[in-house]
XYZ file of C-alpha atoms in Angstrom:
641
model
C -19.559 17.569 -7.680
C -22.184 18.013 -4.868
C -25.801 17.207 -5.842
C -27.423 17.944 -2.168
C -26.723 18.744 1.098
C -26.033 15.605 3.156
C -26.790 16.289 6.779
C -24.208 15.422 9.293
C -25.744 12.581 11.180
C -21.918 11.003 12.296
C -20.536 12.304 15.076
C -17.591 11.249 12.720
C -18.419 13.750 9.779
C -19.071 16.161 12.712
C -15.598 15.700 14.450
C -13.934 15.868 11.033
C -15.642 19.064 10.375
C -14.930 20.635 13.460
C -10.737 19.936 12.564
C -11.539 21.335 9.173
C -13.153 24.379 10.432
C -10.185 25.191 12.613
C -7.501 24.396 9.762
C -9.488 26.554 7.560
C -9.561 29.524 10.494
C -5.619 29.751 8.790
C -7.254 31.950 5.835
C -9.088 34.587 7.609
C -10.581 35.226 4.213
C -11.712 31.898 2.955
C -13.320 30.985 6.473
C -15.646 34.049 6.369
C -17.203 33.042 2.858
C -14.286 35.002 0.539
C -13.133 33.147 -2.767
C -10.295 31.650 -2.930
C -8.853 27.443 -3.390
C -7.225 25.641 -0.149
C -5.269 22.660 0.341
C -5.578 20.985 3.355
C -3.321 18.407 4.421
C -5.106 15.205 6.352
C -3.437 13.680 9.263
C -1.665 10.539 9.302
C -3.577 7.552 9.579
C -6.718 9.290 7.609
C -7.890 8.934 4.131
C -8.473 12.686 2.222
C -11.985 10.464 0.787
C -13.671 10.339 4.767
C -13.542 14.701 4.532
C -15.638 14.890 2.056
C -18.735 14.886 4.067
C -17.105 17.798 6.410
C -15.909 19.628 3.089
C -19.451 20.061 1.739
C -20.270 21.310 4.963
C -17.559 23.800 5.231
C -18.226 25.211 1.552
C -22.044 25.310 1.822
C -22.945 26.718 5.619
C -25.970 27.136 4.343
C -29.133 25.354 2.045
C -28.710 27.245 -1.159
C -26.475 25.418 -2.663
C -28.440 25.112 -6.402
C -26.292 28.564 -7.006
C -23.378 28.039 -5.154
C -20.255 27.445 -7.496
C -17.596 25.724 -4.836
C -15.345 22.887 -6.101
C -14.006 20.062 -3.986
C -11.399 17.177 -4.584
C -8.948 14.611 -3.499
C -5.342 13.949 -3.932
C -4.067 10.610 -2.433
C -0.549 9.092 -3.008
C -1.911 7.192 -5.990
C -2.441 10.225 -8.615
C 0.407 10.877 -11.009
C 0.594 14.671 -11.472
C -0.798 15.131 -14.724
C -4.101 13.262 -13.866
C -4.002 15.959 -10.733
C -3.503 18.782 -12.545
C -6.411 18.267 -14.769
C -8.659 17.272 -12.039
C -7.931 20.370 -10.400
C -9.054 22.737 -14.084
C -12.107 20.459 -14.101
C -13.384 19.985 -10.574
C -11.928 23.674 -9.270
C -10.054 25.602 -11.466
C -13.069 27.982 -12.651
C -14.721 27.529 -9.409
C -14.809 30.772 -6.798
C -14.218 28.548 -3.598
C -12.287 25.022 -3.361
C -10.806 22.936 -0.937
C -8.784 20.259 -1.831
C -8.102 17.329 0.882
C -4.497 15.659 0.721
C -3.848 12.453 1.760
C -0.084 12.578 4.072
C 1.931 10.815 1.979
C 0.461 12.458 -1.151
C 2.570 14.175 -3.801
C 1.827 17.510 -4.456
C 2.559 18.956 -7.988
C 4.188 22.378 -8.239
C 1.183 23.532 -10.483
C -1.326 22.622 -7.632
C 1.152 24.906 -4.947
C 0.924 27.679 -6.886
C -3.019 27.328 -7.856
C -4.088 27.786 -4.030
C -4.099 30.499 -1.920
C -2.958 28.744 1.445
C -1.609 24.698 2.372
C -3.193 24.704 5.948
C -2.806 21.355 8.213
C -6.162 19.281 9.648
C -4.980 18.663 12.901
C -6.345 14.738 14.071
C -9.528 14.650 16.368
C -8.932 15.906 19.826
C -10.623 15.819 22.917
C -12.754 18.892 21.942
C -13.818 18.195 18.573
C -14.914 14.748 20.136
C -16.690 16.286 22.631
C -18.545 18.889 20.588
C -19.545 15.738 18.025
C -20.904 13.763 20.391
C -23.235 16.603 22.134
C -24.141 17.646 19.003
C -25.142 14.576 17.230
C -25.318 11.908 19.962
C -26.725 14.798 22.354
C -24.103 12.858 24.853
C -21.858 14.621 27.320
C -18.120 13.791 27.716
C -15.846 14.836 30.197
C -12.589 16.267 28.822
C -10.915 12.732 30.543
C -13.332 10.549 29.032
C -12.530 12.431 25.834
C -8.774 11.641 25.523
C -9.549 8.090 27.515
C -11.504 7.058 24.347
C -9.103 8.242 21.610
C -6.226 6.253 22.841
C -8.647 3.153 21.364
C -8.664 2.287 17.595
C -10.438 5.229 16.048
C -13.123 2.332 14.090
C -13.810 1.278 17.538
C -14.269 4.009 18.894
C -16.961 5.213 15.928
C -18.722 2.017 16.238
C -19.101 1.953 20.177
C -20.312 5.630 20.292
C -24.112 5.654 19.752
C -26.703 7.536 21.210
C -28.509 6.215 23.784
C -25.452 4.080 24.909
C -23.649 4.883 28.489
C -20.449 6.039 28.256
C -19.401 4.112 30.901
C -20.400 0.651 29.891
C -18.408 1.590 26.217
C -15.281 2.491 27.831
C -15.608 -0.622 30.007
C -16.301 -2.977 26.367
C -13.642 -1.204 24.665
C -11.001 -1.967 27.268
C -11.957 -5.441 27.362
C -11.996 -5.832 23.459
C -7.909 -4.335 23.648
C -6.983 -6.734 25.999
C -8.471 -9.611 24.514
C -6.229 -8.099 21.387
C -3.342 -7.954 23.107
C -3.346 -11.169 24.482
C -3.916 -12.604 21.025
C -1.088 -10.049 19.371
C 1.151 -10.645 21.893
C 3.329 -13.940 20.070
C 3.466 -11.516 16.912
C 5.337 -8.887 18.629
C 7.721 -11.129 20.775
C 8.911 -12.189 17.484
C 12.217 -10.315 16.612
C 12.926 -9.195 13.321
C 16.164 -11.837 11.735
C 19.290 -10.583 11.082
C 21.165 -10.449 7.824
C 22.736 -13.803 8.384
C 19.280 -15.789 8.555
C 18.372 -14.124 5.255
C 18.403 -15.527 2.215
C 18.193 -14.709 -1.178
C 20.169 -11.019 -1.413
C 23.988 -11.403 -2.413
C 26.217 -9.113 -3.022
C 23.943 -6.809 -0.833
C 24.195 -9.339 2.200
C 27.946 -10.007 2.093
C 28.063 -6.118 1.901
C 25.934 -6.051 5.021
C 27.419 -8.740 6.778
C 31.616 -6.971 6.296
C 29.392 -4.251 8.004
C 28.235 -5.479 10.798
C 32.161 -6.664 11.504
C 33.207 -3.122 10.446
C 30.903 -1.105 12.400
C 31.921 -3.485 15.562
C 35.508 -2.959 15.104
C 34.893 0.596 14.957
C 32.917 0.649 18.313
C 35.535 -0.873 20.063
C 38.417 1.245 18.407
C 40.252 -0.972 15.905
C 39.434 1.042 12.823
C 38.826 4.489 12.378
C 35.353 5.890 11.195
C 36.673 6.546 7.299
C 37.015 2.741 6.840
C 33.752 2.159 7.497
C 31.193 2.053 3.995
C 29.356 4.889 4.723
C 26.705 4.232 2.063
C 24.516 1.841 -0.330
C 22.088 2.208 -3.136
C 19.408 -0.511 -3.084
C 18.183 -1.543 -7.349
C 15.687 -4.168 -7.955
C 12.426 -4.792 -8.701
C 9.214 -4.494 -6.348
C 9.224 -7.433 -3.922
C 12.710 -8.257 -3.768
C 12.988 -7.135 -0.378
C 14.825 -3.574 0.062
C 12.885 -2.677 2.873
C 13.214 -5.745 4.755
C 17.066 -5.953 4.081
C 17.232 -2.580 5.615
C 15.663 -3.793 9.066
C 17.835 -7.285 8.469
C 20.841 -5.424 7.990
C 20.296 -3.026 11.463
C 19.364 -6.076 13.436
C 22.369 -7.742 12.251
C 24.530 -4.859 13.143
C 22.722 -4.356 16.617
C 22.028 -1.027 15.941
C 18.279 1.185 15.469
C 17.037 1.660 11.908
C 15.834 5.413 11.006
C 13.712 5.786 8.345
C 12.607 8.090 6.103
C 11.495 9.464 2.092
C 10.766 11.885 0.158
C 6.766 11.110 -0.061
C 6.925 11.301 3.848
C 8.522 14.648 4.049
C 6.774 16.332 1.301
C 3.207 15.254 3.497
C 4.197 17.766 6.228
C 3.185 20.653 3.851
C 5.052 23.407 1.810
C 8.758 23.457 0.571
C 9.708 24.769 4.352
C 8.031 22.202 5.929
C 9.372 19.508 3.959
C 12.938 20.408 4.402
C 12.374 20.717 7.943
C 10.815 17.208 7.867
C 14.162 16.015 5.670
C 16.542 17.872 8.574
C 14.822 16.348 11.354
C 14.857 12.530 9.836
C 18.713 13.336 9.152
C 19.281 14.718 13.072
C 17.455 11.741 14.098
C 19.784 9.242 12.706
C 23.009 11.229 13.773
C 21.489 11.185 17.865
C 20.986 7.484 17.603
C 24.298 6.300 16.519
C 25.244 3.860 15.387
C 22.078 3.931 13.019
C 20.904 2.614 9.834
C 19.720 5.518 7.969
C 17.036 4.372 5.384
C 15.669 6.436 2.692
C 13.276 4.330 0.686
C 12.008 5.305 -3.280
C 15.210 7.226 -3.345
C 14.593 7.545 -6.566
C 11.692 10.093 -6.178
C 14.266 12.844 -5.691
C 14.608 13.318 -9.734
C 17.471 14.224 -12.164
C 18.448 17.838 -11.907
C 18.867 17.882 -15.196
C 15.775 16.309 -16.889
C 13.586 18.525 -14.231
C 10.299 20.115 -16.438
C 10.339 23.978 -16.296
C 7.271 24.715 -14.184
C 8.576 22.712 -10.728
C 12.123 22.976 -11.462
C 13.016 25.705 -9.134
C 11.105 23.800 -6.238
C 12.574 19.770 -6.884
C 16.329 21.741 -7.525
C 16.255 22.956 -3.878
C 14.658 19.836 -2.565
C 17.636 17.663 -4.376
C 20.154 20.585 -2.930
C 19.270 20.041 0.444
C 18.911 16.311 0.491
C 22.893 16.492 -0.890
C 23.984 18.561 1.670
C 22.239 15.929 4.508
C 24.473 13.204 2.772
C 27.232 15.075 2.978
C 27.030 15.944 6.798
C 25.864 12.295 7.398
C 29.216 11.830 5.392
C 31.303 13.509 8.196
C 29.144 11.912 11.326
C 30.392 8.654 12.753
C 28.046 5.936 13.217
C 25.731 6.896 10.647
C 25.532 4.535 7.540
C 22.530 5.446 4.719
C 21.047 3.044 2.949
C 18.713 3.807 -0.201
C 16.902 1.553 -2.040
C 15.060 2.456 -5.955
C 13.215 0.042 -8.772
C 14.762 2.990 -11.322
C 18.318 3.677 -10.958
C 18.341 5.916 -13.752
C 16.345 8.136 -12.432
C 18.707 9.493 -9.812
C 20.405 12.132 -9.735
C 24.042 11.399 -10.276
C 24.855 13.969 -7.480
C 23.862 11.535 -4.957
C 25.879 8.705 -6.266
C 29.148 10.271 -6.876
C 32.186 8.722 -4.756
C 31.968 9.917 -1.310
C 28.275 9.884 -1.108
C 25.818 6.750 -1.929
C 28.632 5.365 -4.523
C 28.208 1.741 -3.367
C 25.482 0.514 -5.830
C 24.259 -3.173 -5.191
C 21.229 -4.835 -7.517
C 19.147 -6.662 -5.536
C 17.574 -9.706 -8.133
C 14.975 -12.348 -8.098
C 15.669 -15.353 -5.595
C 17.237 -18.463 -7.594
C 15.402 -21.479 -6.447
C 17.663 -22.427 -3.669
C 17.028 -19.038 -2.037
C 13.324 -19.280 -3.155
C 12.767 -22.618 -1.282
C 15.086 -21.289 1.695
C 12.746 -18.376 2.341
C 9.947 -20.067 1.799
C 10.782 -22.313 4.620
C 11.867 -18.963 6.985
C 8.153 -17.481 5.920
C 7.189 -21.047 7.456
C 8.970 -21.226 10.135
C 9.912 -24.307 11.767
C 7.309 -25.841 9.348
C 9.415 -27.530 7.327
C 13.511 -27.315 6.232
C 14.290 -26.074 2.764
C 15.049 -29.333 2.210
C 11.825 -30.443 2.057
C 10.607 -28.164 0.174
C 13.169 -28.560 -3.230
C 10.449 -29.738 -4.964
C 8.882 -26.325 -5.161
C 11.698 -24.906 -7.290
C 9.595 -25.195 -10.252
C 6.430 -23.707 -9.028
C 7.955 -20.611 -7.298
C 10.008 -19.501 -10.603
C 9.649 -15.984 -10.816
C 8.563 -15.486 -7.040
C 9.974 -12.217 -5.170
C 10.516 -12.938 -1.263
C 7.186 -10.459 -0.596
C 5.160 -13.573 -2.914
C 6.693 -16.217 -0.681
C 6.054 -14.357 2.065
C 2.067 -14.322 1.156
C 2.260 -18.106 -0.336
C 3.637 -18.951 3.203
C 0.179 -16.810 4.969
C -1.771 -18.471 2.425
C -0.426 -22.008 3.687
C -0.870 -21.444 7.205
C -4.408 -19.923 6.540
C -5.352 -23.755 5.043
C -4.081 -24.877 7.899
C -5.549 -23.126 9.895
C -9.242 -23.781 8.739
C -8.492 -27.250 8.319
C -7.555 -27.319 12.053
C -3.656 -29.257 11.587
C -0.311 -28.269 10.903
C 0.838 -27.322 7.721
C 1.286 -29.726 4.857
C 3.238 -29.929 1.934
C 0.400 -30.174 0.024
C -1.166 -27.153 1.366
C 2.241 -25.334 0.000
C 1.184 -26.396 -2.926
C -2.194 -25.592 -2.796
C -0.716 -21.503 -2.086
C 1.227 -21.628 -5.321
C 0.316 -20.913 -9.073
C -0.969 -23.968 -10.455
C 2.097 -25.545 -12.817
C 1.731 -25.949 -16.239
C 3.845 -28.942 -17.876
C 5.885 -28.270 -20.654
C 6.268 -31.119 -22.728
C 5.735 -33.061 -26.002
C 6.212 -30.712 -29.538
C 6.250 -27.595 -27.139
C 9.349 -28.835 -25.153
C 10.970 -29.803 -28.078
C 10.671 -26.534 -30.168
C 12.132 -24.684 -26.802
C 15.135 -27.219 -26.884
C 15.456 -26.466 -30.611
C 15.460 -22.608 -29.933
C 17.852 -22.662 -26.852
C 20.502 -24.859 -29.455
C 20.646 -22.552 -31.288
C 22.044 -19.927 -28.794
C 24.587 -22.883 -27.650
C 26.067 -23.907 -31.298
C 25.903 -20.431 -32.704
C 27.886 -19.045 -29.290
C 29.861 -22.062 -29.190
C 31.285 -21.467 -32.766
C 31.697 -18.217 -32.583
C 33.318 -18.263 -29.075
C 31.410 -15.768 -28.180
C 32.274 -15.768 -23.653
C 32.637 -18.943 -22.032
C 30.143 -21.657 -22.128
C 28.920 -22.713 -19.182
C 25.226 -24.874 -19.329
C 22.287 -25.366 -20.897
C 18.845 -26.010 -19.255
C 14.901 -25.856 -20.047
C 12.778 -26.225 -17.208
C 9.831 -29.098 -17.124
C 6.881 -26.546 -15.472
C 6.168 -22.829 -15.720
C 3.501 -21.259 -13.809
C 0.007 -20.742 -15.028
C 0.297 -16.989 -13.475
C 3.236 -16.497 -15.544
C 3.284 -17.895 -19.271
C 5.590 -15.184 -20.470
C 8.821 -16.448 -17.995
C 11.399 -17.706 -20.369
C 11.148 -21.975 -20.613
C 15.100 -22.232 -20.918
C 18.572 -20.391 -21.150
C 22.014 -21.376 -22.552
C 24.065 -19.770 -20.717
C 27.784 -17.739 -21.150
C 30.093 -16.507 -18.771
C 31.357 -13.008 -20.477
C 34.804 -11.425 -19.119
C 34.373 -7.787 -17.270
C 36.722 -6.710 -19.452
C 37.119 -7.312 -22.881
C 37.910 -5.275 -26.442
C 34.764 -4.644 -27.681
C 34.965 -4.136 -31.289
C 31.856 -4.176 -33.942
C 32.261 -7.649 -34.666
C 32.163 -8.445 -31.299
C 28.612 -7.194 -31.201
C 28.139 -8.874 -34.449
C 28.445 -11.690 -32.774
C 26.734 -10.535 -30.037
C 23.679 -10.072 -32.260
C 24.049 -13.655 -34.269
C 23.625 -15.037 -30.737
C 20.816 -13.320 -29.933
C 19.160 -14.246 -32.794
C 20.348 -18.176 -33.349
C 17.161 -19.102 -31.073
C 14.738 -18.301 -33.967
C 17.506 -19.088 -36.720
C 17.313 -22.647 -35.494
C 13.053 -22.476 -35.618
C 13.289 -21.590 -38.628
C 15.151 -24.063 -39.782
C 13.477 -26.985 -37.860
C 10.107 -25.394 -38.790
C 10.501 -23.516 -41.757
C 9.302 -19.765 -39.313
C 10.021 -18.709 -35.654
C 7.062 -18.356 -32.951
C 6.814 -14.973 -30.960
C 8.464 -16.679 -28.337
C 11.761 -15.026 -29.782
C 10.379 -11.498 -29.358
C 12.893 -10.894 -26.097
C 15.336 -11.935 -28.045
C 14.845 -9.329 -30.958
C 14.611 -6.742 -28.879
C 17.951 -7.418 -27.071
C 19.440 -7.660 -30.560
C 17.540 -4.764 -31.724
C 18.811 -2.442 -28.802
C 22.651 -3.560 -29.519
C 22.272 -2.784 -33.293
C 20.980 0.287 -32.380
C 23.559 1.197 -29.999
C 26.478 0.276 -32.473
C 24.813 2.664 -34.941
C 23.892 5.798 -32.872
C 26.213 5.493 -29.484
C 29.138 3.639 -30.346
C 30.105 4.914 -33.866
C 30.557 1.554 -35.701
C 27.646 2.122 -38.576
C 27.600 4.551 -41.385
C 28.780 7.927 -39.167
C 30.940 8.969 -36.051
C 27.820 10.652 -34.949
C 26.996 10.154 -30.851
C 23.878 10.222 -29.566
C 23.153 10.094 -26.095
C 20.361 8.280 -26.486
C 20.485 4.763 -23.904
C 17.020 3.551 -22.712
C 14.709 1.783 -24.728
C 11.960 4.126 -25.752
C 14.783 6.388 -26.684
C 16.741 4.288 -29.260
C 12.902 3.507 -30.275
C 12.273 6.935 -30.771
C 15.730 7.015 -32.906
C 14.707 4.477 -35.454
C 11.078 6.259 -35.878
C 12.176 9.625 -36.822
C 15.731 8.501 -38.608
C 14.715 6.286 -41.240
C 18.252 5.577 -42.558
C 19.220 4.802 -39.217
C 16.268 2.518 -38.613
C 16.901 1.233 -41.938
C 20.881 0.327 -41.036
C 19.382 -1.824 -37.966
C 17.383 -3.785 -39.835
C 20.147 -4.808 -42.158
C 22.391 -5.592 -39.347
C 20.158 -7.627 -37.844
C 19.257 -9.682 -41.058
C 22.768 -10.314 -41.648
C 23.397 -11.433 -38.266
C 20.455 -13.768 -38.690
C 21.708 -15.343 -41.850
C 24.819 -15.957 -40.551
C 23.574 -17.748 -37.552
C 21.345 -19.717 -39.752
C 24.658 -20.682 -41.814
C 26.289 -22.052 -38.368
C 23.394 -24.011 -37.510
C 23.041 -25.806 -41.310
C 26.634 -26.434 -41.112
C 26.419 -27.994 -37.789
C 22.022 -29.683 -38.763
C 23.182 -33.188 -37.253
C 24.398 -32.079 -33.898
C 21.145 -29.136 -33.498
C 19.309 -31.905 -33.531
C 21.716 -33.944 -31.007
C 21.596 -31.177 -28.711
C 17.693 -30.646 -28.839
C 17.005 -33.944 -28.366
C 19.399 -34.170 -25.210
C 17.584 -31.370 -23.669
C 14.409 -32.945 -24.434
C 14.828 -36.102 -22.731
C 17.413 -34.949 -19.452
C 16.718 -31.167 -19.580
C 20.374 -30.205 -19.318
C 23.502 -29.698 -21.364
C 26.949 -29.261 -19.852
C 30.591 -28.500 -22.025
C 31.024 -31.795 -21.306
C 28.484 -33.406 -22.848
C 28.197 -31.516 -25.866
C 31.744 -32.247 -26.336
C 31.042 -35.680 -26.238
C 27.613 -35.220 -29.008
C 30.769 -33.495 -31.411
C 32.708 -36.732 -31.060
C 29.577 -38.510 -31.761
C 29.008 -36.594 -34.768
C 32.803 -36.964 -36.044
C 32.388 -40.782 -36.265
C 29.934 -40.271 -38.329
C 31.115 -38.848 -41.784
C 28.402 -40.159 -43.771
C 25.181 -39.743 -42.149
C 25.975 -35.919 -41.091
C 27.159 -35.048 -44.858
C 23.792 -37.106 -45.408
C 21.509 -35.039 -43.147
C 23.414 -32.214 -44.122
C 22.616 -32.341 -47.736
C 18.578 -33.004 -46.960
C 18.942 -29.912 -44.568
C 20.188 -27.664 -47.279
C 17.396 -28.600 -49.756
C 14.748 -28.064 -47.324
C 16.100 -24.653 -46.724
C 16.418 -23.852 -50.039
């Protein structure tokens, strides 16, 4: 990996190498030449990548370095393991002496524990190193005060300002006046509290959750309920950007209490399995000496499933997931502690940890609608503007998560700002994707393919119909989102028979039944929709028992029901039969009813909405008149055919 010694010139690289040298005095062997591969763990707030300098240093102490075989690489909180792994055969693996630099926060793989010889900790640049980098390579002496005095200052300020040549005194005096000209100008920023639940918008279920807390937790501090009625517990699901984290600090200002934090990645950085369950204990004893506390463990997720664990880091993630149960369970028994845990993938945890009595409270956290996308829009905006003002923007901020409002709102102020006036509507705009009509043919073939969901679920009774709507913009960012929805309320409990998944599946698939009879094919614009029907005919053939065999599989997530239908071609075979039959038959509704799919369509083409009402009132329509519907019908079925 190293070509040729680079000299160190820094007092940086020299600082840096001074902390490695120390961390590496931990191997006794390894420091005095002796093979061997070390980890080294960097400090928080460094990046592994600004030790590499120092590292080549520390492996070649001296110039003949055309023989030398030493290896040297990074691991930083991006890598997924098995990239990691084979970095580590390529780069050190067959070498005699390695270091490898780890950023804090970085996973490290069970293989890559077992490959070293010792995880040793950089400790961050103290007075001494400082001092011994700056005689060396700025031949400038520093008092152990002025030492310390200079690294309570932004460490890139601090590089920057220290040159040879330069006083000392004159770039402590510049540094001190560059942090309070800083503060000054940082100062509004941190006045600003952080809003409670209440002023939040856009979360639920999780914020009526939050807000009973708040009321619980107070009635508990003041002795009108007992600790075990308090919700001790919450799991966090939704996509990136929703907001977990910032629900977490929303919910402990709301409640008036301090917010702990902690995860796995954190507690992992502090070094071996020891280490991090020491890290894990502390987080936990933390919490229990500040209550009341909000206990938050984010990317709770990372833990694993015992039981899906691969052989060669089982023994280390089982007592990892082992001790992180036993926290919960003396949180459990500790008044005034409540854990919150937040994951995009649900199904990866453990069910351990969500068992009742533990983190059974499960809350999905989804997308904003556009009331709460035009609410926190005008939050991220402050006193800007009112959602009110800003319903207009439903349309252009479909799809938005709050942390893209969030950076829509910067973006506005930012225009603004260079424009040197307050904030306009049309510099809102100006933040947001650029909107993308739908209209003419286009709107018309999605009001054809969203009839066909309403008749076919309509006839077949298939929940309770509630609406239909297409939308009259989608964003140029996101061409995929869907352009319209008919929409079904379906009971929480129900008999769920095959032929209610039959119909299930003829619903599903009406969308492209009607395109195909409008336009004699379907677009790919129907591929959700196959897959949704694809997964339930799968399901009723391998999980449920309602094909050709009683035979379970346990088989639930997508790639798994796909791997299913690849290696059981009866099965796969049975699926596609379903679904043609279901697709048929939805085509059969639709012909029967041709007069009023095009009723329908052309009602959502020209108002964009269909209520029960109204397409009550299109069937009345259609019963007055017997001949032109038989007439319609007739030219329908000869097109078909």
């Amino acid at each position: 990996m190293f070509k040729k010694r680079t000299p160190l010139k820094r007092a940086k690289d020299f600082a840096l190498y001074v902390t490695m040298k120390r961390a590496l005095k931990g191997n006794a062997k390894f420091a005095l030449g002796g093979a061997g591969h070390i980890l080294l763990l960097a400090p928080e707030g460094t990046m592994p990548g600004e030790y590499s300098t120092a590292a080549f240093h520390a492996l070649h102490p001296d110039e003949d370095i055309l023989n030398a075989d030493y290896g040297y690489m990074l691991l930083d909180d991006t890598m997924r393991e098995g990239k990691i792994l084979t970095e580590f055969e390529s780069e050190c693996g067959n070498k005699d002496r390695s270091i490898i630099v780890a950023a804090v926060n970085a996973v490290i793989p069970g293989g890559i524990r077992l490959a070293v010889d010792s995880i040793l900790d950089i400790e961050p640049i103290g007075p001494r190193a400082l001092r011994i980098a700056a005689r060396v390579v700025l031949k400038m002496r520093v008092t152990e005060t002025e030492a310390a005095q200079l690294l309570t200052y932004p460490k890139e300020h601090m590089w920057i300002a220290l040159r040879s040549g330069r006083k000392l005194d004159d770039i402590l005096r510049r540094m001190a006046a560059l942090q309070r000209e800083e503060s000054r100008a940082d100062h509004p920023k941190a006045s600003q509290a952080t809003p409670s639940l209440s002023e939040m918008h856009g979360y639920g279920k999780a914020k009526d959750w939050g807000l009973q807390l708040a009321r619980d937790l107070y009635d508990w501090s003041v002795g009108t309920i007992p600790w075990d009625d308090v919700d001790k517990g919450l799991i966090l699901s939704g996509p990136p950007g929703v907001g977990k984290t910032v629900f977490a600090k929303a919910l402990a200002a709301e409640c008036g209490v301090e917010l702990v934090a902690g995860s796995l990645g954190q507690w992992q950085a502090t070094g071996h399995l020891g280490d991090t369950l020491k890290a894990m204990r502390a987080t936990f004893a933390k919490a229990k000496k500040a209550a009341p506390a909000i206990l938050f463990i984010d990317e709770i997720d990372s833990f694993g499933d015992r039981s899906k664990f691969a052989p060669d880091n089982k023994d280390y993630s089982t007592q990892v997931v082992n001790a992180f149960l036993e926290q919960i369970d003396g949180v459990e028994g500790r008044e005034g502690v409540v854990m919150v845990g937040a994951t995009n993938n649900l199904e990866n945890i453990d069910p351990a940890i969500l068992r009742s009595g533990r983190l059974d409270q499960i809350i999905e956290v989804e997308m904003p609608n556009g009331a709460d996308r035009v609410a926190i829009l005008a939050a991220h905006l402050k006193s800007e503007f009112a959602a009110s003002d800003l319903e207009g923007l439903k349309a252009a901020t479909q799809e938005m998560s709050g942390a893209d409002l969030a950076k829509a709102a910067r973006e506005a102020r930012r225009i603004a700002r260079l424009a040197k006036r307050p904030v306009t509507i049309e510099d809102v705009n100006a933040s947001l994707p650029t909107m993308v009509k739908i209209e003419g043919e286009m709107r018309r073939y999605i009001a054809l393919h969203e009839s066909g969901h309403t008749l076919v679920g309509n006839r077949l009774r298939h929940g309770i119909y509630i609406g239909t709507q297409i939308i009259d913009a989608i964003s140029a960012q996101n061409t995929s989102a869907r352009g319209g929805a008919a929409y079904f309320d379906m009971p929480l409990i129900a008999r769920r028979d095959r032929q209610y998944y039959c119909d299930q599946i003829a619903v599903m698939l009406a969308g492209i039944a009607a395109e195909e009879i409008a336009y004699g094919a379907f677009a790919d614009g129907g591929a959700s929709d196959l897959a949704a029907a694809t997964r339930v005919a799968t399901l009723m053939e391998a999980r449920y028992g309602m094909g050709a065999t009683l035979t379970y599989s346990a088989a639930a997530e997508d790639a798994e029901l796909e791997r299913l239908r690849q290696f059981d071609r009866n099965l796969a075979e049975r699926v596609h039969h379903t679904l043609q039959g279901e697709f048929e038959r939805a085509k059969a509704i639709l012909m029967e009813q041709r007069w009023l799919l095009d009723e329908v369509a052309a009602e959502l083409v020209t108002v964009g909405s269909l209520t029960p009402t109204r397409l009550q009132e299109l069937r009345s329509k259609e019963a007055t008149l017997p001949v032109r519907s038989s007439v319609r019908g007739k030219r329908a079925s000869a097109k078909a055919g």
